[in-house]
Amino acid sequence: NAGVTQTPKFQVLKTGQSMTLQCAQDMNHEYMSWYRQDPGMGLRLIHYSVGAGITDQGEVPNGYNVSRSTTEDFPLRLLSAAPSQTSVYFCASSYFGTSGPREQFFGPGTRLTVL
Amino acid sequence: AQSVTQLDSQVPVFEEAPVELRCNYSSSVSVYLFWYVQYPNQGLQLLLKYLSGSTLVKGINGFEAEFNKSQTSFHLRKPSVHISDTAEYFCAVSPPLNYGGSQGNLIFGKGTKLSVKP
């Protein structure tokens, strides 16, 4: 299993440009999520999904869109990039059990710089 | 709402010395507790988790953590660290599923950078 994969690893954008960060998992996990990591801030949840066709907002959703058309893929879209979106982005996935916690498996991250 | 406080942003320690990374949480309900490790330029990896039962939890790489309900703490310990333990460590909590609409999302602390020196 490849686990959770993310592309690209690095990206530089200009203010106002749009792009999509890709995330895929091959573990048949129902739950997928996107976090951003900023120095001294820990990880903050952007959006998450509990299954194909179902998405919801996390703590910091503004400026980002997501969709979940398949179980495997959960792309994150920046419609009009801003310097405040400069960050490292992590995708994670887990089983969605009916009770108990879920261990989240993380991808290697995408380092995004917005000029 | 739940929150997590990691009391030290940086912890320098010499090789083979013991280390404790502190984590306190705030919650009005029982939560699940996790420690993740992030090596430089990598994603996060689960070290250990507390679900219920024994308050002493053992994880990978010789780490362990103790859940203290009265002090709402979940401190991470290792009796003897190695250079390879240099990384950033994150404490996280997850409320029960369906509590307040929760989907069990993780809430992270701000991280503690462990620096092991020779």
PDB file of C-alpha atoms in Angstrom:
ATOM      1  CA  ASN A   1       0.000   0.000   0.000  1.00  0.00           C
ATOM      2  CA  ALA A   2       1.195   3.496  -0.830  1.00  0.00           C
ATOM      3  CA  GLY A   3      -0.846   4.899   2.085  1.00  0.00           C
ATOM      4  CA  VAL A   4      -1.655   8.595   1.711  1.00  0.00           C
ATOM      5  CA  THR A   5      -0.006  10.373  -1.215  1.00  0.00           C
ATOM      6  CA  GLN A   6       0.078  14.089  -1.913  1.00  0.00           C
ATOM      7  CA  THR A   7       1.113  16.049  -4.987  1.00  0.00           C
ATOM      8  CA  PRO A   8       2.906  18.290  -5.571  1.00  0.00           C
ATOM      9  CA  LYS A   9       5.562  18.309  -2.825  1.00  0.00           C
ATOM     10  CA  PHE A  10       6.390  21.961  -3.425  1.00  0.00           C
ATOM     11  CA  GLN A  11       4.523  24.777  -5.165  1.00  0.00           C
ATOM     12  CA  VAL A  12       5.054  28.495  -5.627  1.00  0.00           C
ATOM     13  CA  LEU A  13       2.096  30.622  -6.651  1.00  0.00           C
ATOM     14  CA  LYS A  14       1.501  34.270  -7.313  1.00  0.00           C
ATOM     15  CA  THR A  15      -1.250  36.103  -5.490  1.00  0.00           C
ATOM     16  CA  GLY A  16      -4.563  35.498  -7.201  1.00  0.00           C
ATOM     17  CA  GLN A  17      -3.602  32.270  -8.929  1.00  0.00           C
ATOM     18  CA  SER A  18      -5.607  29.132  -8.385  1.00  0.00           C
ATOM     19  CA  MET A  19      -4.453  25.579  -7.900  1.00  0.00           C
ATOM     20  CA  THR A  20      -5.466  22.176  -6.618  1.00  0.00           C
ATOM     21  CA  LEU A  21      -3.546  20.134  -4.090  1.00  0.00           C
ATOM     22  CA  GLN A  22      -4.052  16.459  -4.711  1.00  0.00           C
ATOM     23  CA  CYS A  23      -4.541  13.798  -2.051  1.00  0.00           C
ATOM     24  CA  ALA A  24      -5.171  10.100  -2.568  1.00  0.00           C
ATOM     25  CA  GLN A  25      -5.307   7.079  -0.283  1.00  0.00           C
ATOM     26  CA  ASP A  26      -5.436   3.380  -1.079  1.00  0.00           C
ATOM     27  CA  MET A  27      -6.612   2.085   2.307  1.00  0.00           C
ATOM     28  CA  ASN A  28     -10.341   2.382   1.568  1.00  0.00           C
ATOM     29  CA  HIS A  29     -10.711   4.910   4.384  1.00  0.00           C
ATOM     30  CA  GLU A  30     -14.032   6.727   4.598  1.00  0.00           C
ATOM     31  CA  TYR A  31     -12.679   9.712   6.526  1.00  0.00           C
ATOM     32  CA  MET A  32     -10.272  12.177   4.923  1.00  0.00           C
ATOM     33  CA  SER A  33      -9.126  15.583   6.074  1.00  0.00           C
ATOM     34  CA  TRP A  34      -6.915  18.525   5.202  1.00  0.00           C
ATOM     35  CA  TYR A  35      -4.758  20.416   7.703  1.00  0.00           C
ATOM     36  CA  ARG A  36      -2.461  23.359   7.413  1.00  0.00           C
ATOM     37  CA  GLN A  37       0.663  23.642   9.543  1.00  0.00           C
ATOM     38  CA  ASP A  38       2.137  27.011  10.379  1.00  0.00           C
ATOM     39  CA  PRO A  39       5.112  27.679  12.698  1.00  0.00           C
ATOM     40  CA  GLY A  40       4.028  27.754  16.319  1.00  0.00           C
ATOM     41  CA  MET A  41       0.391  27.029  15.432  1.00  0.00           C
ATOM     42  CA  GLY A  42       0.298  23.258  15.298  1.00  0.00           C
ATOM     43  CA  LEU A  43      -2.066  21.704  12.754  1.00  0.00           C
ATOM     44  CA  ARG A  44      -5.408  23.280  12.030  1.00  0.00           C
ATOM     45  CA  LEU A  45      -8.254  21.504  10.291  1.00  0.00           C
ATOM     46  CA  ILE A  46      -9.377  23.063   7.008  1.00  0.00           C
ATOM     47  CA  HIS A  47     -12.007  20.659   5.659  1.00  0.00           C
ATOM     48  CA  TYR A  48     -12.917  17.046   6.163  1.00  0.00           C
ATOM     49  CA  SER A  49     -15.052  14.351   4.601  1.00  0.00           C
ATOM     50  CA  VAL A  50     -16.738  11.294   6.085  1.00  0.00           C
ATOM     51  CA  GLY A  51     -17.436   9.670   2.730  1.00  0.00           C
ATOM     52  CA  ALA A  52     -17.879  10.255  -0.976  1.00  0.00           C
ATOM     53  CA  GLY A  53     -20.172  13.203  -1.573  1.00  0.00           C
ATOM     54  CA  ILE A  54     -19.985  14.424   2.046  1.00  0.00           C
ATOM     55  CA  THR A  55     -17.727  17.278   3.112  1.00  0.00           C
ATOM     56  CA  ASP A  56     -17.717  19.759   5.971  1.00  0.00           C
ATOM     57  CA  GLN A  57     -15.736  22.723   7.210  1.00  0.00           C
ATOM     58  CA  GLY A  58     -13.087  22.620   9.866  1.00  0.00           C
ATOM     59  CA  GLU A  59     -11.504  25.382  11.884  1.00  0.00           C
ATOM     60  CA  VAL A  60     -10.005  27.436   9.033  1.00  0.00           C
ATOM     61  CA  PRO A  61     -12.024  26.825   5.821  1.00  0.00           C
ATOM     62  CA  ASN A  62     -11.985  30.331   4.278  1.00  0.00           C
ATOM     63  CA  GLY A  63     -10.275  30.479   0.898  1.00  0.00           C
ATOM     64  CA  TYR A  64     -10.409  26.735   0.328  1.00  0.00           C
ATOM     65  CA  ASN A  65     -12.833  24.388  -1.413  1.00  0.00           C
ATOM     66  CA  VAL A  66     -13.016  20.613  -1.366  1.00  0.00           C
ATOM     67  CA  SER A  67     -15.006  17.881  -3.040  1.00  0.00           C
ATOM     68  CA  ARG A  68     -15.113  14.111  -2.617  1.00  0.00           C
ATOM     69  CA  SER A  69     -16.318  12.302  -5.705  1.00  0.00           C
ATOM     70  CA  THR A  70     -14.547   9.024  -4.882  1.00  0.00           C
ATOM     71  CA  THR A  71     -13.441   7.274  -1.703  1.00  0.00           C
ATOM     72  CA  GLU A  72      -9.805   7.487  -2.772  1.00  0.00           C
ATOM     73  CA  ASP A  73      -9.395  11.165  -3.658  1.00  0.00           C
ATOM     74  CA  PHE A  74      -9.874  14.381  -1.697  1.00  0.00           C
ATOM     75  CA  PRO A  75      -8.485  17.418  -3.573  1.00  0.00           C
ATOM     76  CA  LEU A  76      -8.086  20.821  -1.935  1.00  0.00           C
ATOM     77  CA  ARG A  77      -8.659  23.866  -4.146  1.00  0.00           C
ATOM     78  CA  LEU A  78      -7.331  27.361  -3.650  1.00  0.00           C
ATOM     79  CA  LEU A  79      -9.492  29.610  -5.803  1.00  0.00           C
ATOM     80  CA  SER A  80      -7.475  32.818  -5.461  1.00  0.00           C
ATOM     81  CA  ALA A  81      -4.252  32.342  -3.567  1.00  0.00           C
ATOM     82  CA  ALA A  82      -3.209  34.866  -0.926  1.00  0.00           C
ATOM     83  CA  PRO A  83       0.119  35.221   0.920  1.00  0.00           C
ATOM     84  CA  SER A  84      -1.687  34.186   4.123  1.00  0.00           C
ATOM     85  CA  GLN A  85      -2.124  30.750   2.571  1.00  0.00           C
ATOM     86  CA  THR A  86       1.613  30.160   2.556  1.00  0.00           C
ATOM     87  CA  SER A  87       1.866  27.018   4.657  1.00  0.00           C
ATOM     88  CA  VAL A  88       2.523  23.301   4.694  1.00  0.00           C
ATOM     89  CA  TYR A  89      -0.592  21.303   3.886  1.00  0.00           C
ATOM     90  CA  PHE A  90      -1.206  17.782   5.125  1.00  0.00           C
ATOM     91  CA  CYS A  91      -3.846  15.338   4.048  1.00  0.00           C
ATOM     92  CA  ALA A  92      -4.899  12.531   6.391  1.00  0.00           C
ATOM     93  CA  SER A  93      -7.273   9.575   6.282  1.00  0.00           C
ATOM     94  CA  SER A  94      -8.776   7.037   8.656  1.00  0.00           C
ATOM     95  CA  TYR A  95     -11.529   4.503   9.020  1.00  0.00           C
ATOM     96  CA  PHE A  96     -14.866   5.930  10.067  1.00  0.00           C
ATOM     97  CA  GLY A  97     -16.046   3.568  12.761  1.00  0.00           C
ATOM     98  CA  THR A  98     -19.348   3.796  14.554  1.00  0.00           C
ATOM     99  CA  SER A  99     -17.588   4.255  17.859  1.00  0.00           C
ATOM    100  CA  GLY A 100     -14.171   4.985  19.199  1.00  0.00           C
ATOM    101  CA  PRO A 101     -11.373   7.090  17.834  1.00  0.00           C
ATOM    102  CA  ARG A 102      -9.719   6.708  14.526  1.00  0.00           C
ATOM    103  CA  GLU A 103      -6.001   6.677  13.920  1.00  0.00           C
ATOM    104  CA  GLN A 104      -5.306   9.185  11.200  1.00  0.00           C
ATOM    105  CA  PHE A 105      -2.634   8.388   8.633  1.00  0.00           C
ATOM    106  CA  PHE A 106      -0.867  11.427   7.235  1.00  0.00           C
ATOM    107  CA  GLY A 107       0.598  12.160   3.837  1.00  0.00           C
ATOM    108  CA  PRO A 108       4.078  13.676   3.383  1.00  0.00           C
ATOM    109  CA  GLY A 109       2.762  17.205   2.909  1.00  0.00           C
ATOM    110  CA  THR A 110       2.770  19.955   0.275  1.00  0.00           C
ATOM    111  CA  ARG A 111       4.827  23.059   0.955  1.00  0.00           C
ATOM    112  CA  LEU A 112       3.060  26.037  -0.645  1.00  0.00           C
ATOM    113  CA  THR A 113       4.465  29.539  -1.018  1.00  0.00           C
ATOM    114  CA  VAL A 114       2.285  32.398  -2.243  1.00  0.00           C
ATOM    115  CA  LEU A 115       4.166  35.467  -3.424  1.00  0.00           C
TER     116      LEU A 115
ATOM    117  CA  ALA B   1     -15.110  22.727  23.213  1.00  0.00           C
ATOM    118  CA  GLN B   2     -11.798  20.960  23.597  1.00  0.00           C
ATOM    119  CA  SER B   3      -8.337  22.480  23.622  1.00  0.00           C
ATOM    120  CA  VAL B   4      -4.787  21.236  24.002  1.00  0.00           C
ATOM    121  CA  THR B   5      -1.837  23.014  25.593  1.00  0.00           C
ATOM    122  CA  GLN B   6       1.721  21.865  25.107  1.00  0.00           C
ATOM    123  CA  LEU B   7       3.591  23.692  27.802  1.00  0.00           C
ATOM    124  CA  ASP B   8       7.026  23.746  26.180  1.00  0.00           C
ATOM    125  CA  SER B   9       7.647  24.887  22.635  1.00  0.00           C
ATOM    126  CA  GLN B  10      11.245  23.641  22.682  1.00  0.00           C
ATOM    127  CA  VAL B  11      13.005  21.041  24.809  1.00  0.00           C
ATOM    128  CA  PRO B  12      16.776  20.599  24.463  1.00  0.00           C
ATOM    129  CA  VAL B  13      18.246  17.484  26.032  1.00  0.00           C
ATOM    130  CA  PHE B  14      21.477  15.512  25.895  1.00  0.00           C
ATOM    131  CA  GLU B  15      21.654  12.059  24.390  1.00  0.00           C
ATOM    132  CA  GLU B  16      20.807   9.219  26.825  1.00  0.00           C
ATOM    133  CA  ALA B  17      19.066  11.606  29.226  1.00  0.00           C
ATOM    134  CA  PRO B  18      15.395  11.160  30.144  1.00  0.00           C
ATOM    135  CA  VAL B  19      12.802  13.490  28.709  1.00  0.00           C
ATOM    136  CA  GLU B  20       9.230  14.488  29.471  1.00  0.00           C
ATOM    137  CA  LEU B  21       7.069  16.458  27.037  1.00  0.00           C
ATOM    138  CA  ARG B  22       4.062  17.975  28.731  1.00  0.00           C
ATOM    139  CA  CYS B  23       0.510  18.082  27.442  1.00  0.00           C
ATOM    140  CA  ASN B  24      -2.617  19.353  29.168  1.00  0.00           C
ATOM    141  CA  TYR B  25      -6.082  19.339  27.714  1.00  0.00           C
ATOM    142  CA  SER B  26      -9.397  20.970  28.453  1.00  0.00           C
ATOM    143  CA  SER B  27     -12.683  19.193  27.889  1.00  0.00           C
ATOM    144  CA  SER B  28     -16.047  18.819  29.585  1.00  0.00           C
ATOM    145  CA  VAL B  29     -16.318  15.234  28.342  1.00  0.00           C
ATOM    146  CA  SER B  30     -14.025  12.251  28.143  1.00  0.00           C
ATOM    147  CA  VAL B  31     -11.702  12.424  25.161  1.00  0.00           C
ATOM    148  CA  TYR B  32      -9.314  10.201  23.308  1.00  0.00           C
ATOM    149  CA  LEU B  33      -5.679  11.293  23.485  1.00  0.00           C
ATOM    150  CA  PHE B  34      -2.858  10.941  21.000  1.00  0.00           C
ATOM    151  CA  TRP B  35       0.804  11.761  20.550  1.00  0.00           C
ATOM    152  CA  TYR B  36       2.165  12.196  17.028  1.00  0.00           C
ATOM    153  CA  VAL B  37       5.775  12.706  15.934  1.00  0.00           C
ATOM    154  CA  GLN B  38       6.959  14.676  12.924  1.00  0.00           C
ATOM    155  CA  TYR B  39      10.518  14.150  11.740  1.00  0.00           C
ATOM    156  CA  PRO B  40      12.055  16.970   9.673  1.00  0.00           C
ATOM    157  CA  ASN B  41      10.346  17.454   6.326  1.00  0.00           C
ATOM    158  CA  GLN B  42       7.988  14.530   6.849  1.00  0.00           C
ATOM    159  CA  GLY B  43       4.357  13.920   7.702  1.00  0.00           C
ATOM    160  CA  LEU B  44       3.029  12.959  11.112  1.00  0.00           C
ATOM    161  CA  GLN B  45       3.289   9.469  12.550  1.00  0.00           C
ATOM    162  CA  LEU B  46       1.301   8.099  15.480  1.00  0.00           C
ATOM    163  CA  LEU B  47       3.441   7.416  18.561  1.00  0.00           C
ATOM    164  CA  LEU B  48       0.735   6.221  20.919  1.00  0.00           C
ATOM    165  CA  LYS B  49      -2.876   6.698  21.909  1.00  0.00           C
ATOM    166  CA  TYR B  50      -5.047   6.482  24.990  1.00  0.00           C
ATOM    167  CA  LEU B  51      -8.537   5.160  24.507  1.00  0.00           C
ATOM    168  CA  SER B  52      -9.508   3.730  27.899  1.00  0.00           C
ATOM    169  CA  GLY B  53      -8.247   1.284  30.518  1.00  0.00           C
ATOM    170  CA  SER B  54      -4.685   1.418  31.827  1.00  0.00           C
ATOM    171  CA  THR B  55      -3.502   4.968  32.281  1.00  0.00           C
ATOM    172  CA  LEU B  56       0.049   4.088  31.217  1.00  0.00           C
ATOM    173  CA  VAL B  57       0.290   3.736  27.483  1.00  0.00           C
ATOM    174  CA  LYS B  58       3.315   2.398  25.664  1.00  0.00           C
ATOM    175  CA  GLY B  59       4.092   3.431  22.117  1.00  0.00           C
ATOM    176  CA  ILE B  60       6.722   3.009  19.475  1.00  0.00           C
ATOM    177  CA  ASN B  61      10.414   3.858  19.792  1.00  0.00           C
ATOM    178  CA  GLY B  62      10.412   3.407  23.583  1.00  0.00           C
ATOM    179  CA  PHE B  63       8.005   6.252  24.325  1.00  0.00           C
ATOM    180  CA  GLU B  64       5.239   6.043  26.882  1.00  0.00           C
ATOM    181  CA  ALA B  65       2.588   8.411  28.195  1.00  0.00           C
ATOM    182  CA  GLU B  66       0.493   8.564  31.313  1.00  0.00           C
ATOM    183  CA  PHE B  67      -3.083   9.727  31.358  1.00  0.00           C
ATOM    184  CA  ASN B  68      -4.009  11.673  34.483  1.00  0.00           C
ATOM    185  CA  LYS B  69      -7.698  12.485  34.539  1.00  0.00           C
ATOM    186  CA  SER B  70      -7.625  14.641  37.660  1.00  0.00           C
ATOM    187  CA  GLN B  71      -4.879  16.841  36.221  1.00  0.00           C
ATOM    188  CA  THR B  72      -6.187  16.569  32.652  1.00  0.00           C
ATOM    189  CA  SER B  73      -2.695  15.733  31.477  1.00  0.00           C
ATOM    190  CA  PHE B  74      -1.141  13.274  29.050  1.00  0.00           C
ATOM    191  CA  HIS B  75       2.619  13.725  29.363  1.00  0.00           C
ATOM    192  CA  LEU B  76       5.003  11.873  27.060  1.00  0.00           C
ATOM    193  CA  ARG B  77       8.160  10.302  28.474  1.00  0.00           C
ATOM    194  CA  LYS B  78      11.226   8.416  27.362  1.00  0.00           C
ATOM    195  CA  PRO B  79      13.861   7.177  29.832  1.00  0.00           C
ATOM    196  CA  SER B  80      16.817   7.584  27.468  1.00  0.00           C
ATOM    197  CA  VAL B  81      16.696   9.593  24.242  1.00  0.00           C
ATOM    198  CA  HIS B  82      18.722   9.170  21.082  1.00  0.00           C
ATOM    199  CA  ILE B  83      19.858  11.658  18.464  1.00  0.00           C
ATOM    200  CA  SER B  84      17.263  10.114  16.148  1.00  0.00           C
ATOM    201  CA  ASP B  85      14.465  11.271  18.481  1.00  0.00           C
ATOM    202  CA  THR B  86      15.049  14.842  17.370  1.00  0.00           C
ATOM    203  CA  ALA B  87      11.675  15.847  15.967  1.00  0.00           C
ATOM    204  CA  GLU B  88       8.552  17.820  16.689  1.00  0.00           C
ATOM    205  CA  TYR B  89       5.949  16.151  18.885  1.00  0.00           C
ATOM    206  CA  PHE B  90       2.264  16.920  18.827  1.00  0.00           C
ATOM    207  CA  CYS B  91      -0.359  16.111  21.424  1.00  0.00           C
ATOM    208  CA  ALA B  92      -3.913  15.802  20.115  1.00  0.00           C
ATOM    209  CA  VAL B  93      -7.382  15.086  21.474  1.00  0.00           C
ATOM    210  CA  SER B  94     -10.498  13.764  19.869  1.00  0.00           C
ATOM    211  CA  PRO B  95     -13.953  14.084  21.409  1.00  0.00           C
ATOM    212  CA  PRO B  96     -16.345  11.138  21.241  1.00  0.00           C
ATOM    213  CA  LEU B  97     -18.090  10.621  17.943  1.00  0.00           C
ATOM    214  CA  ASN B  98     -21.351  12.534  17.635  1.00  0.00           C
ATOM    215  CA  TYR B  99     -20.690  14.618  20.732  1.00  0.00           C
ATOM    216  CA  GLY B 100     -21.852  18.122  19.817  1.00  0.00           C
ATOM    217  CA  GLY B 101     -21.851  17.154  16.158  1.00  0.00           C
ATOM    218  CA  SER B 102     -18.262  15.986  16.369  1.00  0.00           C
ATOM    219  CA  GLN B 103     -17.003  13.609  13.729  1.00  0.00           C
ATOM    220  CA  GLY B 104     -14.053  12.733  15.913  1.00  0.00           C
ATOM    221  CA  ASN B 105     -11.822  15.389  14.363  1.00  0.00           C
ATOM    222  CA  LEU B 106      -8.402  15.795  15.933  1.00  0.00           C
ATOM    223  CA  ILE B 107      -7.545  18.950  17.853  1.00  0.00           C
ATOM    224  CA  PHE B 108      -3.807  19.523  18.006  1.00  0.00           C
ATOM    225  CA  GLY B 109      -1.534  21.331  20.392  1.00  0.00           C
ATOM    226  CA  LYS B 110       1.043  23.714  18.979  1.00  0.00           C
ATOM    227  CA  GLY B 111       3.856  21.206  19.179  1.00  0.00           C
ATOM    228  CA  THR B 112       7.092  20.705  21.115  1.00  0.00           C
ATOM    229  CA  LYS B 113      10.403  20.581  19.320  1.00  0.00           C
ATOM    230  CA  LEU B 114      12.695  18.037  20.930  1.00  0.00           C
ATOM    231  CA  SER B 115      16.358  18.615  20.197  1.00  0.00           C
ATOM    232  CA  VAL B 116      18.721  15.839  21.294  1.00  0.00           C
ATOM    233  CA  LYS B 117      22.365  16.873  21.518  1.00  0.00           C
ATOM    234  CA  PRO B 118      25.413  14.571  21.628  1.00  0.00           C
TER     235      PRO B 118
END
